[in-house]
mmCIF file of C-alpha atoms in Angstrom:
data_model
loop_
_atom_site.group_PDB
_atom_site.id
_atom_site.type_symbol
_atom_site.label_atom_id
_atom_site.label_comp_id
_atom_site.label_asym_id
_atom_site.label_seq_id
_atom_site.Cartn_x
_atom_site.Cartn_y
_atom_site.Cartn_z
ATOM 1 C CA MET A 251 79.240 112.790 105.599
ATOM 2 C CA SER A 252 78.494 112.968 101.861
ATOM 3 C CA ILE A 253 78.569 109.162 101.462
ATOM 4 C CA GLY A 254 75.336 109.080 103.470
ATOM 5 C CA PHE A 255 73.665 111.439 100.998
ATOM 6 C CA MET A 256 74.699 109.105 98.196
ATOM 7 C CA GLY A 257 73.027 106.173 99.959
ATOM 8 C CA ILE A 258 69.815 108.089 100.670
ATOM 9 C CA GLN A 259 69.596 109.068 97.027
ATOM 10 C CA PHE A 260 69.662 105.392 96.041
ATOM 11 C CA GLY A 261 66.316 105.154 97.802
ATOM 12 C CA PHE A 262 64.839 108.392 96.426
ATOM 13 C CA ALA A 263 65.995 107.709 92.853
ATOM 14 C CA LEU A 264 64.555 104.198 92.814
ATOM 15 C CA GLN A 265 61.311 105.538 94.245
ATOM 16 C CA ASN A 266 61.049 108.425 91.768
ATOM 17 C CA ALA A 267 62.005 106.454 88.652
ATOM 18 C CA ASN A 268 60.081 103.237 89.299
ATOM 19 C CA THR A 269 57.064 103.809 91.556
ATOM 20 C CA SER A 270 54.713 104.880 88.766
ATOM 21 C CA ARG A 271 55.971 101.936 86.714
ATOM 22 C CA ILE A 272 55.115 99.567 89.576
ATOM 23 C CA PHE A 273 51.669 101.157 89.973
ATOM 24 C CA SER A 274 51.011 100.771 86.224
ATOM 25 C CA THR A 275 52.206 97.163 86.304
ATOM 26 C CA LEU A 276 49.731 96.446 89.098
ATOM 27 C CA GLY A 277 46.859 97.841 87.032
ATOM 28 C CA ALA A 278 46.649 101.587 87.767
ATOM 29 C CA ASN A 279 45.393 103.873 84.994
ATOM 30 C CA PRO A 280 47.465 107.031 84.300
ATOM 31 C CA ASP A 281 44.887 109.320 85.940
ATOM 32 C CA GLU A 282 44.823 107.103 89.069
ATOM 33 C CA ILE A 283 48.566 107.279 89.709
ATOM 34 C CA PRO A 284 48.711 110.727 91.397
ATOM 35 C CA ILE A 285 46.316 109.738 94.196
ATOM 36 C CA LEU A 286 48.447 106.665 94.951
ATOM 37 C CA TRP A 287 51.360 108.982 95.774
ATOM 38 C CA VAL A 288 49.418 111.044 98.317
ATOM 39 C CA ALA A 289 49.967 109.077 101.559
ATOM 40 C CA ALA A 290 53.736 109.599 101.486
ATOM 41 C CA PRO A 291 53.759 113.432 101.367
ATOM 42 C CA LEU A 292 50.969 113.699 103.924
ATOM 43 C CA THR A 293 53.175 111.727 106.308
ATOM 44 C CA GLY A 294 56.130 113.936 105.401
ATOM 45 C CA LEU A 295 54.221 117.029 106.523
ATOM 46 C CA LEU A 296 54.479 115.719 110.076
ATOM 47 C CA VAL A 297 57.647 113.597 109.964
ATOM 48 C CA GLN A 298 60.054 116.204 108.600
ATOM 49 C CA PRO A 299 59.586 119.061 111.099
ATOM 50 C CA ILE A 300 59.097 116.727 114.071
ATOM 51 C CA ILE A 301 62.302 114.826 113.277
ATOM 52 C CA GLY A 302 64.119 118.140 112.798
ATOM 53 C CA TYR A 303 62.748 119.412 116.121
ATOM 54 C CA MET A 304 63.761 116.221 117.934
ATOM 55 C CA SER A 305 67.238 116.061 116.403
ATOM 56 C CA ASP A 306 67.909 119.661 117.528
ATOM 57 C CA ARG A 307 67.251 118.505 121.099
ATOM 58 C CA THR A 308 69.126 115.210 121.010
ATOM 59 C CA TRP A 309 72.655 114.673 122.214
ATOM 60 C CA HIS A 310 74.427 111.455 123.044
ATOM 61 C CA ALA A 311 78.129 111.313 123.909
ATOM 62 C CA ARG A 312 78.717 108.458 121.454
ATOM 63 C CA TRP A 313 75.952 108.847 118.863
ATOM 64 C CA GLY A 314 75.809 112.656 118.677
ATOM 65 C CA ARG A 315 72.796 114.697 117.591
ATOM 66 C CA ARG A 316 71.715 113.673 114.079
ATOM 67 C CA ARG A 317 73.206 110.178 113.726
ATOM 68 C CA PRO A 318 70.569 108.282 115.777
ATOM 69 C CA PHE A 319 67.982 109.456 113.249
ATOM 70 C CA PHE A 320 70.183 108.485 110.304
ATOM 71 C CA PHE A 321 70.355 104.944 111.685
ATOM 72 C CA ALA A 322 66.663 104.537 112.546
ATOM 73 C CA GLY A 323 65.596 105.818 109.141
ATOM 74 C CA ALA A 324 68.116 103.563 107.370
ATOM 75 C CA ILE A 325 66.740 100.407 108.984
ATOM 76 C CA LEU A 326 63.118 101.260 108.129
ATOM 77 C CA ALA A 327 63.922 102.434 104.594
ATOM 78 C CA THR A 328 65.975 99.308 103.863
ATOM 79 C CA ILE A 329 63.038 97.086 104.826
ATOM 80 C CA ALA A 330 60.633 99.167 102.700
ATOM 81 C CA LEU A 331 62.941 99.094 99.659
ATOM 82 C CA ILE A 332 63.106 95.306 99.845
ATOM 83 C CA ALA A 333 59.313 95.029 100.229
ATOM 84 C CA MET A 334 58.266 97.499 97.491
ATOM 85 C CA PRO A 335 58.931 95.340 94.374
ATOM 86 C CA GLN A 336 57.240 92.369 96.038
ATOM 87 C CA SER A 337 53.887 94.200 96.003
ATOM 88 C CA SER A 338 51.144 92.110 94.435
ATOM 89 C CA VAL A 339 48.224 94.587 94.591
ATOM 90 C CA LEU A 340 47.905 98.362 94.318
ATOM 91 C CA TRP A 341 46.957 99.049 97.931
ATOM 92 C CA MET A 342 50.064 97.153 99.078
ATOM 93 C CA ALA A 343 52.373 99.192 96.824
ATOM 94 C CA GLY A 344 50.716 102.431 97.981
ATOM 95 C CA ALA A 345 51.135 101.501 101.645
ATOM 96 C CA ILE A 346 54.792 100.552 101.187
ATOM 97 C CA LEU A 347 55.453 103.825 99.335
ATOM 98 C CA TRP A 348 54.038 105.632 102.365
ATOM 99 C CA ILE A 349 56.360 103.743 104.746
ATOM 100 C CA MET A 350 59.361 104.067 102.418
ATOM 101 C CA ASP A 351 58.993 107.810 101.890
ATOM 102 C CA ALA A 352 58.508 108.466 105.605
ATOM 103 C CA SER A 353 61.546 106.318 106.471
ATOM 104 C CA ILE A 354 63.792 108.024 103.925
ATOM 105 C CA ASN A 355 62.723 111.381 105.367
ATOM 106 C CA VAL A 356 63.717 110.252 108.876
ATOM 107 C CA SER A 357 67.267 109.866 107.531
ATOM 108 C CA MET A 358 67.222 112.756 105.074
ATOM 109 C CA GLU A 359 65.822 115.584 107.186
ATOM 110 C CA PRO A 360 68.654 115.588 109.795
ATOM 111 C CA PHE A 361 71.222 115.440 106.974
ATOM 112 C CA ARG A 362 70.194 118.910 105.776
ATOM 113 C CA ALA A 363 70.785 120.293 109.263
ATOM 114 C CA PHE A 364 73.984 118.226 109.553
ATOM 115 C CA VAL A 365 75.645 120.295 106.813
ATOM 116 C CA GLY A 366 74.655 123.507 108.595
ATOM 117 C CA ASP A 367 75.957 122.122 111.907
ATOM 118 C CA MET A 368 79.350 121.124 110.593
ATOM 119 C CA LEU A 369 80.278 124.024 108.288
ATOM 120 C CA PRO A 370 80.786 127.778 108.824
ATOM 121 C CA LYS A 371 78.557 130.093 106.778
ATOM 122 C CA GLU A 372 81.207 130.909 104.177
ATOM 123 C CA GLN A 373 81.584 127.201 103.318
ATOM 124 C CA ARG A 374 77.913 126.219 103.135
ATOM 125 C CA THR A 375 77.410 126.890 99.424
ATOM 126 C CA THR A 376 80.359 124.601 98.748
ATOM 127 C CA GLY A 377 79.084 122.101 101.318
ATOM 128 C CA PHE A 378 75.618 121.829 99.789
ATOM 129 C CA SER A 379 77.183 121.632 96.311
ATOM 130 C CA VAL A 380 79.430 118.735 97.370
ATOM 131 C CA GLN A 381 76.342 117.111 98.870
ATOM 132 C CA THR A 382 74.636 117.525 95.471
ATOM 133 C CA PHE A 383 77.607 115.839 93.779
ATOM 134 C CA PHE A 384 77.236 112.723 95.919
ATOM 135 C CA ILE A 385 73.450 112.781 95.560
ATOM 136 C CA GLY A 386 74.054 112.738 91.790
ATOM 137 C CA VAL A 387 76.399 109.757 92.051
ATOM 138 C CA GLY A 388 73.845 107.704 93.989
ATOM 139 C CA ALA A 389 70.892 108.748 91.854
ATOM 140 C CA MET A 390 72.722 108.159 88.586
ATOM 141 C CA ILE A 391 73.603 104.576 89.512
ATOM 142 C CA ALA A 392 70.152 103.829 90.953
ATOM 143 C CA SER A 393 68.274 105.301 87.965
ATOM 144 C CA GLY A 394 70.249 103.182 85.516
ATOM 145 C CA LEU A 395 70.067 99.907 87.456
ATOM 146 C CA PRO A 396 67.083 98.371 85.568
ATOM 147 C CA SER A 397 68.789 99.002 82.211
ATOM 148 C CA ILE A 398 72.135 97.742 83.510
ATOM 149 C CA LEU A 399 70.539 94.542 84.800
ATOM 150 C CA ASP A 400 68.631 94.131 81.518
ATOM 151 C CA TYR A 401 71.940 94.387 79.640
ATOM 152 C CA PHE A 402 73.338 91.550 81.752
ATOM 153 C CA GLY A 403 70.378 89.318 80.982
ATOM 154 C CA VAL A 404 68.018 89.864 83.920
ATOM 155 C CA GLN A 405 64.385 89.466 82.800
ATOM 156 C CA ASN A 406 62.833 92.834 81.937
ATOM 157 C CA THR A 407 59.247 91.662 81.303
ATOM 158 C CA ALA A 408 56.809 89.766 83.500
ATOM 159 C CA PRO A 409 53.223 88.462 83.458
ATOM 160 C CA GLU A 410 50.408 90.871 84.200
ATOM 161 C CA GLY A 411 50.498 92.115 87.796
ATOM 162 C CA ILE A 412 54.116 91.014 88.415
ATOM 163 C CA VAL A 413 57.008 93.470 88.804
ATOM 164 C CA PRO A 414 59.853 92.618 86.355
ATOM 165 C CA ASP A 415 63.056 91.158 87.796
ATOM 166 C CA THR A 416 65.109 94.155 86.601
ATOM 167 C CA VAL A 417 63.062 96.432 88.875
ATOM 168 C CA ARG A 418 62.930 93.893 91.700
ATOM 169 C CA TRP A 419 66.710 93.426 91.872
ATOM 170 C CA SER A 420 67.320 97.157 91.483
ATOM 171 C CA PHE A 421 65.425 97.725 94.738
ATOM 172 C CA TYR A 422 67.323 94.951 96.505
ATOM 173 C CA ILE A 423 70.682 96.422 95.442
ATOM 174 C CA GLY A 424 69.487 99.906 96.412
ATOM 175 C CA ALA A 425 68.452 98.708 99.868
ATOM 176 C CA PHE A 426 71.924 97.282 100.478
ATOM 177 C CA ALA A 427 73.655 100.455 99.216
ATOM 178 C CA TYR A 428 71.380 102.680 101.334
ATOM 179 C CA PHE A 429 72.154 100.877 104.564
ATOM 180 C CA ILE A 430 75.913 100.550 103.980
ATOM 181 C CA CYS A 431 76.342 104.233 103.060
ATOM 182 C CA ILE A 432 74.405 105.446 106.107
ATOM 183 C CA LEU A 433 76.337 103.086 108.369
ATOM 184 C CA TRP A 434 79.636 104.401 106.934
ATOM 185 C CA THR A 435 78.624 107.997 107.736
ATOM 186 C CA ILE A 436 77.566 107.086 111.273
ATOM 187 C CA LEU A 437 80.836 105.300 112.015
ATOM 188 C CA LYS A 438 83.177 107.773 110.318
ATOM 189 C CA THR A 439 81.727 111.180 111.247
ATOM 190 C CA GLU A 440 82.026 113.017 114.563
ATOM 191 C CA GLU A 441 79.533 115.708 115.564
ATOM 192 C CA TYR A 442 80.185 118.881 117.525
ATOM 193 C CA PRO A 443 78.480 119.058 120.949
ATOM 194 C CA PRO A 444 76.113 121.987 121.726
ATOM 195 C CA GLU A 445 77.977 125.198 122.578
ATOM 196 C CA ASP A 446 75.777 125.914 125.619
ATOM 197 C CA MET A 447 75.064 122.552 127.250
ATOM 198 C CA GLU A 448 72.971 124.062 130.053
ATOM 199 C CA LEU A 449 70.632 125.833 127.597
ATOM 200 C CA PHE A 450 70.522 122.714 125.473
ATOM 201 C CA GLN A 451 69.498 120.597 128.461
ATOM 202 C CA ARG A 452 66.647 122.987 129.293
ATOM 203 C CA GLU A 453 65.368 122.776 125.724
ATOM 204 C CA LYS A 454 65.727 119.000 125.785
ATOM 205 C CA ASP A 455 63.655 118.779 128.991
ATOM 206 C CA GLU A 456 60.810 120.574 127.192
ATOM 207 C CA MET A 457 60.836 118.055 124.355
ATOM 208 C CA ASN A 458 57.737 115.951 123.782
ATOM 209 C CA PHE A 459 55.636 115.045 120.764
ATOM 210 C CA MET A 460 52.830 117.548 121.328
ATOM 211 C CA HIS A 461 55.298 120.362 122.001
ATOM 212 C CA GLY A 462 56.955 119.475 118.702
ATOM 213 C CA VAL A 463 53.613 119.631 116.875
ATOM 214 C CA LYS A 464 52.850 123.018 118.470
ATOM 215 C CA GLU A 465 56.294 124.347 117.563
ATOM 216 C CA THR A 466 55.825 123.126 113.994
ATOM 217 C CA ILE A 467 52.514 124.935 113.583
ATOM 218 C CA ASN A 468 53.958 128.095 115.134
ATOM 219 C CA GLY A 469 56.962 127.800 112.849
ATOM 220 C CA LEU A 470 54.790 128.050 109.749
ATOM 221 C CA PHE A 471 53.511 131.435 110.916
ATOM 222 C CA ASN A 472 56.835 132.721 112.222
ATOM 223 C CA MET A 473 59.260 131.828 109.452
ATOM 224 C CA PRO A 474 62.239 134.111 108.832
ATOM 225 C CA LYS A 475 61.643 136.466 105.905
ATOM 226 C CA VAL A 476 64.155 134.711 103.654
ATOM 227 C CA MET A 477 62.447 131.381 104.325
ATOM 228 C CA LYS A 478 59.070 132.820 103.275
ATOM 229 C CA GLN A 479 60.573 134.116 100.047
ATOM 230 C CA LEU A 480 62.301 130.823 99.296
ATOM 231 C CA ALA A 481 59.188 128.817 100.204
ATOM 232 C CA VAL A 482 57.367 130.126 97.131
ATOM 233 C CA VAL A 483 60.346 129.253 94.928
ATOM 234 C CA GLN A 484 60.435 125.753 96.423
ATOM 235 C CA PHE A 485 56.719 125.265 95.889
ATOM 236 C CA PHE A 486 56.827 125.895 92.145
ATOM 237 C CA SER A 487 60.108 124.087 91.450
ATOM 238 C CA TRP A 488 59.122 120.971 93.432
ATOM 239 C CA PHE A 489 55.625 120.892 91.910
ATOM 240 C CA ALA A 490 57.396 120.716 88.555
ATOM 241 C CA LEU A 491 59.586 117.857 89.755
ATOM 242 C CA PHE A 492 56.585 115.867 90.967
ATOM 243 C CA CYS A 493 54.865 116.352 87.600
ATOM 244 C CA MET A 494 57.967 114.790 86.061
ATOM 245 C CA TRP A 495 58.417 111.935 88.543
ATOM 246 C CA ILE A 496 54.751 110.918 88.559
ATOM 247 C CA PHE A 497 54.067 111.138 84.824
ATOM 248 C CA MET A 498 57.341 110.816 82.910
ATOM 249 C CA THR A 499 57.148 107.024 82.478
ATOM 250 C CA ASN A 500 53.608 107.159 81.087
ATOM 251 C CA ALA A 501 54.406 110.218 78.946
ATOM 252 C CA VAL A 502 57.477 108.646 77.330
ATOM 253 C CA THR A 503 56.041 105.142 76.835
ATOM 254 C CA ALA A 504 52.839 106.526 75.281
ATOM 255 C CA ASN A 505 54.188 109.437 73.202
ATOM 256 C CA ILE A 506 57.580 108.153 72.075
ATOM 257 C CA PHE A 507 57.389 104.353 72.365
ATOM 258 C CA GLY A 508 53.718 104.280 71.337
ATOM 259 C CA THR A 509 52.284 101.847 73.897
ATOM 260 C CA THR A 510 50.409 101.696 77.180
ATOM 261 C CA ASP A 511 50.532 97.887 77.473
ATOM 262 C CA THR A 512 52.554 97.309 80.655
ATOM 263 C CA LYS A 513 53.099 93.620 79.768
ATOM 264 C CA SER A 514 54.752 94.379 76.425
ATOM 265 C CA GLU A 515 58.472 94.395 75.772
ATOM 266 C CA ILE A 516 58.189 97.841 74.138
ATOM 267 C CA TYR A 517 56.604 99.353 77.267
ATOM 268 C CA ASN A 518 59.277 97.930 79.549
ATOM 269 C CA ASP A 519 62.038 99.042 77.182
ATOM 270 C CA GLY A 520 60.500 102.524 77.284
ATOM 271 C CA ALA A 521 60.293 102.452 81.092
ATOM 272 C CA ASN A 522 63.951 101.422 81.235
ATOM 273 C CA PHE A 523 64.836 104.305 78.926
ATOM 274 C CA VAL A 524 63.151 106.706 81.327
ATOM 275 C CA GLY A 525 65.639 105.367 83.875
ATOM 276 C CA ILE A 526 68.453 106.198 81.445
ATOM 277 C CA CYS A 527 67.041 109.728 81.070
ATOM 278 C CA PHE A 528 66.977 110.056 84.855
ATOM 279 C CA LEU A 529 70.568 108.763 84.909
ATOM 280 C CA VAL A 530 71.492 111.562 82.484
ATOM 281 C CA TYR A 531 69.936 114.346 84.541
ATOM 282 C CA ASN A 532 71.499 113.021 87.733
ATOM 283 C CA GLY A 533 74.866 112.677 86.017
ATOM 284 C CA VAL A 534 74.675 116.252 84.755
ATOM 285 C CA SER A 535 73.633 117.366 88.243
ATOM 286 C CA MET A 536 76.615 115.564 89.751
ATOM 287 C CA VAL A 537 79.157 117.203 87.436
ATOM 288 C CA PHE A 538 77.522 120.641 87.456
ATOM 289 C CA ALA A 539 77.532 120.669 91.262
ATOM 290 C CA LEU A 540 81.323 121.041 91.126
ATOM 291 C CA PHE A 541 80.908 124.375 89.297
ATOM 292 C CA LEU A 542 78.004 125.757 91.331
ATOM 293 C CA PRO A 543 80.134 127.472 94.024
ATOM 294 C CA THR A 544 82.163 129.295 91.355
ATOM 295 C CA LEU A 545 79.050 130.362 89.447
ATOM 296 C CA ALA A 546 77.315 131.456 92.648
ATOM 297 C CA LYS A 547 80.335 133.523 93.627
ATOM 298 C CA LYS A 548 80.511 135.192 90.210
ATOM 299 C CA PHE A 549 76.802 135.744 89.433
ATOM 300 C CA GLY A 550 75.207 135.451 92.858
ATOM 301 C CA ARG A 551 73.121 132.572 94.172
ATOM 302 C CA LYS A 552 69.808 134.092 93.043
ATOM 303 C CA LEU A 553 70.753 134.559 89.388
ATOM 304 C CA THR A 554 72.445 131.165 89.292
ATOM 305 C CA HIS A 555 69.268 129.518 90.586
ATOM 306 C CA LEU A 556 67.095 131.451 88.113
ATOM 307 C CA LEU A 557 69.194 130.364 85.124
ATOM 308 C CA CYS A 558 69.258 126.727 86.246
ATOM 309 C CA LEU A 559 65.500 126.535 86.847
ATOM 310 C CA THR A 560 64.860 128.139 83.455
ATOM 311 C CA ALA A 561 67.057 125.526 81.776
ATOM 312 C CA GLY A 562 65.118 122.773 83.572
ATOM 313 C CA GLY A 563 61.746 124.250 82.665
ATOM 314 C CA LEU A 564 62.672 124.506 78.988
ATOM 315 C CA GLY A 565 63.898 120.906 79.125
ATOM 316 C CA LEU A 566 60.550 119.682 80.447
ATOM 317 C CA ILE A 567 58.560 121.732 77.927
ATOM 318 C CA SER A 568 60.664 120.479 74.999
ATOM 319 C CA ILE A 569 59.645 116.858 75.663
ATOM 320 C CA MET A 570 56.180 117.716 74.281
ATOM 321 C CA PHE A 571 57.715 118.162 70.811
ATOM 322 C CA ILE A 572 60.090 115.167 70.749
ATOM 323 C CA THR A 573 59.346 112.035 68.703
ATOM 324 C CA SER A 574 62.503 109.911 69.127
ATOM 325 C CA LYS A 575 64.104 108.570 72.273
ATOM 326 C CA GLU A 576 67.599 109.827 71.357
ATOM 327 C CA ALA A 577 66.297 113.398 71.148
ATOM 328 C CA LEU A 578 65.109 113.155 74.762
ATOM 329 C CA LEU A 579 68.596 113.205 76.215
ATOM 330 C CA PRO A 580 69.403 116.915 75.596
ATOM 331 C CA SER A 581 66.149 117.831 77.389
ATOM 332 C CA PHE A 582 67.361 116.019 80.476
ATOM 333 C CA ILE A 583 70.623 117.955 80.450
ATOM 334 C CA GLY A 584 68.608 121.086 81.236
ATOM 335 C CA ILE A 585 66.672 119.208 83.912
ATOM 336 C CA GLY A 586 69.996 118.123 85.422
ATOM 337 C CA LEU A 587 71.148 121.738 85.732
ATOM 338 C CA ALA A 588 67.929 122.592 87.559
ATOM 339 C CA TRP A 589 68.132 119.558 89.854
ATOM 340 C CA SER A 590 71.709 120.411 90.821
ATOM 341 C CA SER A 591 70.720 123.930 91.835
ATOM 342 C CA ILE A 592 67.497 122.851 93.591
ATOM 343 C CA LEU A 593 69.502 120.585 95.873
ATOM 344 C CA ALA A 594 72.024 123.279 96.793
ATOM 345 C CA MET A 595 71.122 126.934 96.256
ATOM 346 C CA PRO A 596 67.922 127.265 98.363
ATOM 347 C CA TYR A 597 69.562 125.547 101.339
ATOM 348 C CA ALA A 598 72.720 127.635 101.012
ATOM 349 C CA MET A 599 70.626 130.832 100.942
ATOM 350 C CA LEU A 600 68.444 129.671 103.827
ATOM 351 C CA SER A 601 71.069 128.353 106.248
ATOM 352 C CA GLY A 602 72.661 131.774 106.698
ATOM 353 C CA SER A 603 69.384 133.181 108.045
ATOM 354 C CA LEU A 604 68.721 130.465 110.657
ATOM 355 C CA PRO A 605 69.753 130.259 114.342
ATOM 356 C CA ALA A 606 72.182 127.392 114.900
ATOM 357 C CA ASN A 607 70.178 125.828 117.745
ATOM 358 C CA LYS A 608 67.080 125.484 115.517
ATOM 359 C CA MET A 609 68.731 124.435 112.262
ATOM 360 C CA GLY A 610 67.070 121.013 112.115
ATOM 361 C CA TYR A 611 63.656 122.349 113.112
ATOM 362 C CA TYR A 612 63.609 125.122 110.511
ATOM 363 C CA MET A 613 64.964 122.808 107.803
ATOM 364 C CA GLY A 614 62.024 120.534 108.621
ATOM 365 C CA VAL A 615 59.526 123.380 108.363
ATOM 366 C CA PHE A 616 61.185 124.481 105.102
ATOM 367 C CA ASN A 617 60.645 121.017 103.684
ATOM 368 C CA PHE A 618 56.892 121.595 104.020
ATOM 369 C CA PHE A 619 57.281 123.398 100.720
ATOM 370 C CA ILE A 620 58.611 120.234 99.125
ATOM 371 C CA VAL A 621 55.770 118.153 100.543
ATOM 372 C CA ILE A 622 52.831 120.545 100.036
ATOM 373 C CA PRO A 623 53.226 120.682 96.222
ATOM 374 C CA GLN A 624 53.389 116.880 96.166
ATOM 375 C CA VAL A 625 50.121 116.679 98.136
ATOM 376 C CA ILE A 626 48.472 119.138 95.755
ATOM 377 C CA ALA A 627 49.817 117.218 92.739
ATOM 378 C CA SER A 628 48.604 113.916 94.174
ATOM 379 C CA LEU A 629 45.127 115.159 95.092
ATOM 380 C CA GLY A 630 44.491 117.651 92.296
ATOM 381 C CA LEU A 631 46.130 116.449 89.105
ATOM 382 C CA GLN A 632 43.773 113.495 88.583
ATOM 383 C CA LYS A 633 40.702 115.785 88.603
ATOM 384 C CA PHE A 634 42.516 118.396 86.533
ATOM 385 C CA MET A 635 43.497 115.813 83.906
ATOM 386 C CA ASN A 636 39.953 114.452 83.659
ATOM 387 C CA PHE A 637 38.342 117.895 83.544
ATOM 388 C CA MET A 638 40.714 119.223 80.873
ATOM 389 C CA GLN A 639 41.021 115.849 79.078
ATOM 390 C CA LEU A 640 44.807 115.953 79.330
ATOM 391 C CA GLU A 641 47.418 113.256 78.804
ATOM 392 C CA PRO A 642 50.542 112.684 80.959
ATOM 393 C CA ILE A 643 52.723 114.578 78.465
ATOM 394 C CA HIS A 644 50.630 117.721 79.059
ATOM 395 C CA ILE A 645 51.260 117.529 82.809
ATOM 396 C CA VAL A 646 55.014 117.223 82.219
ATOM 397 C CA THR A 647 54.802 120.374 80.075
ATOM 398 C CA LEU A 648 52.852 122.165 82.822
ATOM 399 C CA GLY A 649 55.676 121.224 85.183
ATOM 400 C CA GLY A 650 58.139 123.019 82.902
ATOM 401 C CA VAL A 651 56.079 126.216 83.070
ATOM 402 C CA PHE A 652 55.969 126.020 86.868
ATOM 403 C CA MET A 653 59.729 125.508 87.075
ATOM 404 C CA ILE A 654 60.427 128.661 85.065
ATOM 405 C CA LEU A 655 57.994 130.583 87.268
ATOM 406 C CA GLY A 656 59.888 129.353 90.342
ATOM 407 C CA GLY A 657 63.100 130.652 88.805
ATOM 408 C CA LEU A 658 61.625 134.115 88.250
ATOM 409 C CA LEU A 659 60.408 134.231 91.861
ATOM 410 C CA THR A 660 63.988 133.669 93.038
ATOM 411 C CA LEU A 661 64.694 137.292 92.175
ATOM 412 C CA ARG A 662 62.523 138.343 95.171
ATOM 413 C CA VAL A 663 64.781 136.580 97.696
ATOM 414 C CA GLU A 664 66.961 138.705 99.981
ATOM 415 C CA ASP A 665 70.112 136.594 99.910
ATOM 416 C CA ASN A 666 72.166 137.877 102.843
ATOM 417 C CA ASP A 667 74.123 135.698 105.291
#
C-alpha cells in the first residue's frame, strides 16, 4: 500500500520543485508565476471530492473500491509527467500542469481513504506516519534527481526557452517510477468489501455526476466539527507550503546565488540546489515520520502538530536572513519536521471522526482546504507583490508566519476518536 504513496510523491515532488523553474525558463517573470499555477487547484476543487464520492460507491470483485482510481490516475499522470518538460511555450506548460495535477489527485485522493479503510482507529496514526515515511522516500529521490543527473554529466543548462536535460530526464524517470509503484500496489493489495452490501448497492444506484456535485456542496456546509476545526489549520499550513513551492527557486537564485538569468550556469546551479534543499526536508520528513506515533502518544497529536508547524515556520522565516547556500540546509530541517506532521497528524485526527462509508467523500471535501489556499495564492499573490513591491523572498517569509499561525490554531481542535 505504501509503495503507491512513494510513486505518487515522485510526481508531486517533481511538480513542486521544478514547475516554477520551467515557467521561468519559458520566460515568466516572478510576479507572473502564481497565476500560472491557478488552473491546477481550480480543477482539484472538483476532482478531489467527486473522486472520493465515486470511490466510496465503487466495488468490483477483482479491482476493489479504490484501486480502479489509482490505475486511471497513474496512466494520465504518467503521460503528463512525460509531456511537461517538453513544453515550448508558457501556455503549454500551464495546461500540462493542470492535467498533471488533476491526474495525480485522481490517484492520491482515494489513497487517503484507503488508509482509513484498511486500518482500525487505534492504528491510523501509525498508518499515516508510515505513509509519510514512504512519501519522504519518493520525494527525496525525486527532488534530488536534477542534481544527481548533473553529477553524472547530464547537461544542466540550455538555450533560452529550452528546459535543461537534467530536468527533462528527471520527469521521465519520475513518470516510470510513478506508474510502476502504483501498479505494484494494485497487484499486491487486497481491499475489504463493504460490510453491508445491500446498503452499498442502494448508495451505488444513486451515484451520478450531478448527485456527486450536490453532495460535495452540501458537504462543505455539513462538515463534522473536528473537520471544521482542522480545515482552518490546513488552510494556513498549506498556504505556507504553496508560498514555498511557488517562490523558493526564485528566492534562492536571486538572494543567495545573485542572478535571475535563467540561461546562466549560476541560475541553474541555484535551481538544482533548491532541489537539494527539498531533498533535505523530505529526508527529514521520512525519518521523523518513524517517531511521530511515539511523540503523538506522549504529547498528544495537537501539541505534536503545533511544535512541528512552528519549527517549519521558523525555518521559512530564517531564509530571509541567510546569505550562503550551506546555511540554508538547517532551515529545511525545520520545514521537514512540519511536512512530516502535515502529511500525518491532520488525517489521523480527522479519520476517527468520519463514518466509514463516507471516508473517501469526506477526505475529498477536506482536501478543499489544501486547494483553496493554492487558488488564493495563485490569484492573489501577484497583485499583493506588485502593490507592496515585494520580492519572492518576502513571500517565503510570509509563508513562515502563516505556518506558525496554523500551528497555534491546532490547539482549538477537539481530538477525540
